[in-house]
Coordinates of C-alpha atoms in Angstrom, one line a residue:
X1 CA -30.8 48.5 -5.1
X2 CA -33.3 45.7 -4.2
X3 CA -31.3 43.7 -7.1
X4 CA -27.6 44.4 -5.7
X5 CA -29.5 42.8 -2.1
X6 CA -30.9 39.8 -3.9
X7 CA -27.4 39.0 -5.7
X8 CA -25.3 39.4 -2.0
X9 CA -28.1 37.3 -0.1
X10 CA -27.8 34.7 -3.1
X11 CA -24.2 34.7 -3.2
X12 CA -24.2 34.3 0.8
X13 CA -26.3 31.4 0.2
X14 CA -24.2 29.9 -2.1
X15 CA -20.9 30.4 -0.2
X16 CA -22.9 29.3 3.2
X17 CA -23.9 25.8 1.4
X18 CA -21.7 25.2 -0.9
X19 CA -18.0 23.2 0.2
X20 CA -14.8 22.4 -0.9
X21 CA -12.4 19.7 -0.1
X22 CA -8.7 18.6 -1.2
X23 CA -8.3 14.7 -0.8
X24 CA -5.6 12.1 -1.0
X25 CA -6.9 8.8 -2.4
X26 CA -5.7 5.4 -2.2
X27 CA -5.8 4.3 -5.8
X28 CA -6.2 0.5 -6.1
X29 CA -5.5 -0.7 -10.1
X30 CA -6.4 -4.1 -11.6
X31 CA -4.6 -5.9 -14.0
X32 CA -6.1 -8.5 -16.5
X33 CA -5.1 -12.5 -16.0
X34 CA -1.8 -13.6 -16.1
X35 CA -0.2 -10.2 -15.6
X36 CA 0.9 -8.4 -12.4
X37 CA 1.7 -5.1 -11.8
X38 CA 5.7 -4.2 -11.4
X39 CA 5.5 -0.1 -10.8
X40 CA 3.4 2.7 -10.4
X41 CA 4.6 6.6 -10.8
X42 CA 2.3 6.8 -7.8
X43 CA -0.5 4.9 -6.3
X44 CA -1.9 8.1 -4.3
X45 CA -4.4 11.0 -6.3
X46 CA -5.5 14.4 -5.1
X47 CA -8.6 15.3 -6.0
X48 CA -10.7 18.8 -5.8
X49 CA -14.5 18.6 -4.7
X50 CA -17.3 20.8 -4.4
X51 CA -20.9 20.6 -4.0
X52 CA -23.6 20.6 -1.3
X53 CA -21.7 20.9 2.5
X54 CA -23.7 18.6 3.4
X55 CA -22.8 16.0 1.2
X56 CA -19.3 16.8 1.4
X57 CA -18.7 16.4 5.4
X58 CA -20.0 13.0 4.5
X59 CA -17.8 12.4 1.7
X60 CA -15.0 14.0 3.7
X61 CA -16.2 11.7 6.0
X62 CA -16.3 8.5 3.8
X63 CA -12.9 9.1 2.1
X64 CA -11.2 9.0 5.7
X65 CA -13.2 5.8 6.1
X66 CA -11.5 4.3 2.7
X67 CA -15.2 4.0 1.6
X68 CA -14.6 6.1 -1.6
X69 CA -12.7 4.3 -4.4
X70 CA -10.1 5.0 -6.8
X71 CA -10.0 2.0 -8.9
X72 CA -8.6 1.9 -12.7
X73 CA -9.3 -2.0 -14.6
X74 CA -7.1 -2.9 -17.4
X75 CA -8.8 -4.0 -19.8
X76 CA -8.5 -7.8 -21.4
X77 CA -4.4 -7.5 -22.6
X78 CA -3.8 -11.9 -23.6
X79 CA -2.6 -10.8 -27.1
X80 CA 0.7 -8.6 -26.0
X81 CA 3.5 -11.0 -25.8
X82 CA 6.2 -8.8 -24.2
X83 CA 7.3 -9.9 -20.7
X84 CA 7.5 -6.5 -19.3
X85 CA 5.9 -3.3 -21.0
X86 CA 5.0 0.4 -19.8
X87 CA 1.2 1.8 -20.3
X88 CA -0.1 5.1 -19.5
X89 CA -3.7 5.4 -17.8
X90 CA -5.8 8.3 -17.7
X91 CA -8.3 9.1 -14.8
X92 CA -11.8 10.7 -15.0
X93 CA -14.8 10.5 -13.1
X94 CA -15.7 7.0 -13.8
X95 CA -13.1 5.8 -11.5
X96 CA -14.5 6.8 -8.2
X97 CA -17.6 6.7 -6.7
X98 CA -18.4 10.1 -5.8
X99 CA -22.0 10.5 -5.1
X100 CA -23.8 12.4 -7.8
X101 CA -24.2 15.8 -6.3
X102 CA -20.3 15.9 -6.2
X103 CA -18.5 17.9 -8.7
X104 CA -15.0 16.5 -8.8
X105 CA -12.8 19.8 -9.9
X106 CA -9.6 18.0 -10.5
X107 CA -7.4 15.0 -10.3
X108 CA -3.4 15.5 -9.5
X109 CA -2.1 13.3 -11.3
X110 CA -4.5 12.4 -13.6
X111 CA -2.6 10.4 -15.9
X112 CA -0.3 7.7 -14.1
X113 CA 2.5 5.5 -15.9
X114 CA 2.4 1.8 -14.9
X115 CA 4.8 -0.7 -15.6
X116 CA 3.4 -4.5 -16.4
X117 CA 4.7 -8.0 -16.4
X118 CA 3.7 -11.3 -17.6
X119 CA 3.2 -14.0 -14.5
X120 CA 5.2 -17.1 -14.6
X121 CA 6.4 -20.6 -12.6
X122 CA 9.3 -21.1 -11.6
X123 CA 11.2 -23.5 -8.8
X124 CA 13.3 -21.6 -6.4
X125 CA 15.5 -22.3 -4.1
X126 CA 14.6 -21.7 -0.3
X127 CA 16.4 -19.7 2.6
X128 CA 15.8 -19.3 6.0
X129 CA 15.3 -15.9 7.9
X130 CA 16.2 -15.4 11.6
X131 CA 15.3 -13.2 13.7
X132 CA 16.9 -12.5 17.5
X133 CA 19.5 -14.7 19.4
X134 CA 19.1 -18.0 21.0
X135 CA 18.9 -17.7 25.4
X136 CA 22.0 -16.7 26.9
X137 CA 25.0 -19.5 26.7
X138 CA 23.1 -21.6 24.2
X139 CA 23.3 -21.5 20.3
X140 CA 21.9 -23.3 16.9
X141 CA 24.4 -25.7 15.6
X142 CA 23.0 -26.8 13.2
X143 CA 19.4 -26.4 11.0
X144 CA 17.7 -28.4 8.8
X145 CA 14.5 -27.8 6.4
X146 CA 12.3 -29.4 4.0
X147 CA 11.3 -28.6 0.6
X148 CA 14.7 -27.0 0.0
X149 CA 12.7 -25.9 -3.1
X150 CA 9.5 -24.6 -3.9
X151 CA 7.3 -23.6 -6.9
X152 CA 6.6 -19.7 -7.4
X153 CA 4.5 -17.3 -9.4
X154 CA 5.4 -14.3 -10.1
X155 CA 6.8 -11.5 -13.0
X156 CA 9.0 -13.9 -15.7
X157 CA 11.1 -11.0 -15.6
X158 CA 11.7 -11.5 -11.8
X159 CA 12.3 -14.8 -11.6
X160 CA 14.7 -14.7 -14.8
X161 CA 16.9 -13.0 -12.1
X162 CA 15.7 -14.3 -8.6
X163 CA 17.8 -17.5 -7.3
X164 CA 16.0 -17.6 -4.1
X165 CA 12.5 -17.1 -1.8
X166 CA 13.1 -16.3 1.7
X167 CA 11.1 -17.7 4.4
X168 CA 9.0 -15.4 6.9
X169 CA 11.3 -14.5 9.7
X170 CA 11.6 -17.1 12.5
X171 CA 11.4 -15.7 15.9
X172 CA 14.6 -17.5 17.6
X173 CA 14.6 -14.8 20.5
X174 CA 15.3 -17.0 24.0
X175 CA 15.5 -20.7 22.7
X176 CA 17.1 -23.6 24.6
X177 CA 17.8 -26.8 24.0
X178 CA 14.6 -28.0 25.8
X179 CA 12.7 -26.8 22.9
X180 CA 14.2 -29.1 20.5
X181 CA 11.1 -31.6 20.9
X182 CA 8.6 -28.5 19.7
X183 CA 10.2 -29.0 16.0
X184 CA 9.7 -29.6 13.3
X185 CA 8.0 -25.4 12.9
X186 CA 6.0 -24.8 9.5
X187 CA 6.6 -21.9 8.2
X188 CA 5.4 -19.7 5.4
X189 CA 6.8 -18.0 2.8
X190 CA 7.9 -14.4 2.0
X191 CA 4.8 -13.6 -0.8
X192 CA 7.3 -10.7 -2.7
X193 CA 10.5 -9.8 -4.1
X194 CA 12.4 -7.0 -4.2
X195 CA 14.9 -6.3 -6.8
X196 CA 16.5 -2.6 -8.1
X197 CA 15.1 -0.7 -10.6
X198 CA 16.0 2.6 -11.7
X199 CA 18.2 3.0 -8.4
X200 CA 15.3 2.4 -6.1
X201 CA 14.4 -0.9 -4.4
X202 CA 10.7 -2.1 -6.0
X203 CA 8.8 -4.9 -3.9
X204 CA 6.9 -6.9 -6.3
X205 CA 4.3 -9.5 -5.4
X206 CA 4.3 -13.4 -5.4
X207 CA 2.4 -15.8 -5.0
X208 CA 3.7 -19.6 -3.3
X209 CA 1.4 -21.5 -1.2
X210 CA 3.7 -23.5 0.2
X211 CA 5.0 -24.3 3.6
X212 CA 8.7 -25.2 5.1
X213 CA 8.9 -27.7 7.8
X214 CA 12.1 -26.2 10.0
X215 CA 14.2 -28.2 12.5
X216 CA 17.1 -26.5 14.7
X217 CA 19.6 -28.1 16.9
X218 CA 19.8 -25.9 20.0
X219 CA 22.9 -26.9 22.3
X220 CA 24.8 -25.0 24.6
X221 CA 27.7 -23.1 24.3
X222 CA 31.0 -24.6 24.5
X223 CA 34.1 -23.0 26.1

């Protein structure tokens, strides 16, 4: 009898300071230089903890706080010469920083297919965004802009295909004439693509550093 007591008393122990969580974490991967990352099956894993309580309201804590990691690093890949290829990485332990007394019970999905490009320049051409109307009875007759083209990095696959960057939407909500001595505007430059793959619209990353000097002529309406 005294032994059946000492088991439910160490069993209500456990259960009393022991926890369990189910997370979603952020998971961030690296590539090596002069590749860039196209597509991910996903970029979000569950994981399964348990261990002290304790320690996991303050992990519980710390994963809401984006202080626990998920990070995968590709290792050194100069000597593949494909512009575009597909790898398959597997997760473990190693790529989070769980505090020790953590027991990670699972990771869904633990194995996550990535799609890879090689990074290359290339000069394209330049077109300007909008965004809203001019002020009631005036409008923009005419715009001008300056470099028409401008050097980019990003997937060679990409630019193979891409004929233009776009410029960060202008605000032209409410302008008037009187606000043709404010120009020329610099403006940046969208820093990703989108292009269709596998019926689904995929926004890949860019890199210009670039700026667009932007002058409209504002006049007023004619009837």
């Amino acid at each position: 009898m005294a032994l059946i007591m000492a088991i439910v008393l160490w069993l209500y122990a456990i259960n009393k300071y022991t926890g369990e969580i189910e997370e979603d974490i952020q998971l961030a991967i690296n590539t090596s230089p002069g590749l860039t990352i196209l597509d991910t099956s996903t970029n979000v894993v569950t994981v399964s903890l348990s261990g002290p309580r304790n320690i996991i309201d303050r992990v519980s804590d710390m994963i809401k706080d984006n202080k626990i990691k998920a990070r995968y690093d590709f290792p050194d890949m100069s000597d593949i010469q494909n512009d575009e290829f597909a790898k398959t990485i597997r997760l473990s332990r190693r790529n989070f920083n769980f505090p020790q007394e953590i027991r990670l019970d699972s990771i869904v999905p633990n194995e996550i297919d990535v799609i890879l490009g090689r990074l290359a320049n290339r000069y394209l051409e330049v077109q300007i965004e909008k965004k809203g109307i001019p002020a009631l009875g005036y409008e923009i007759t005419n715009e001008y802009f300056y470099p028409h083209e401008v050097l980019v990095t990003g997937p060679t696959n990409v630019l193979k295909e891409a004929e233009m960057i776009n410029t960060k939407p202008i605000d032209i909500n409410g302008l008037t004439s009187g606000q043709s001595r404010t120009f020329p505007w610099t403006v940046g430059l969208e820093q990703s693509i989108s292009f269709l793959r596998d019926d689904k619209y995929v926004s890949v990353p860019i890199n210009c550093e670039e700026k667009v000097n932007v002058w409209f002529q504002i006049s007023e309406q004619q009837d």
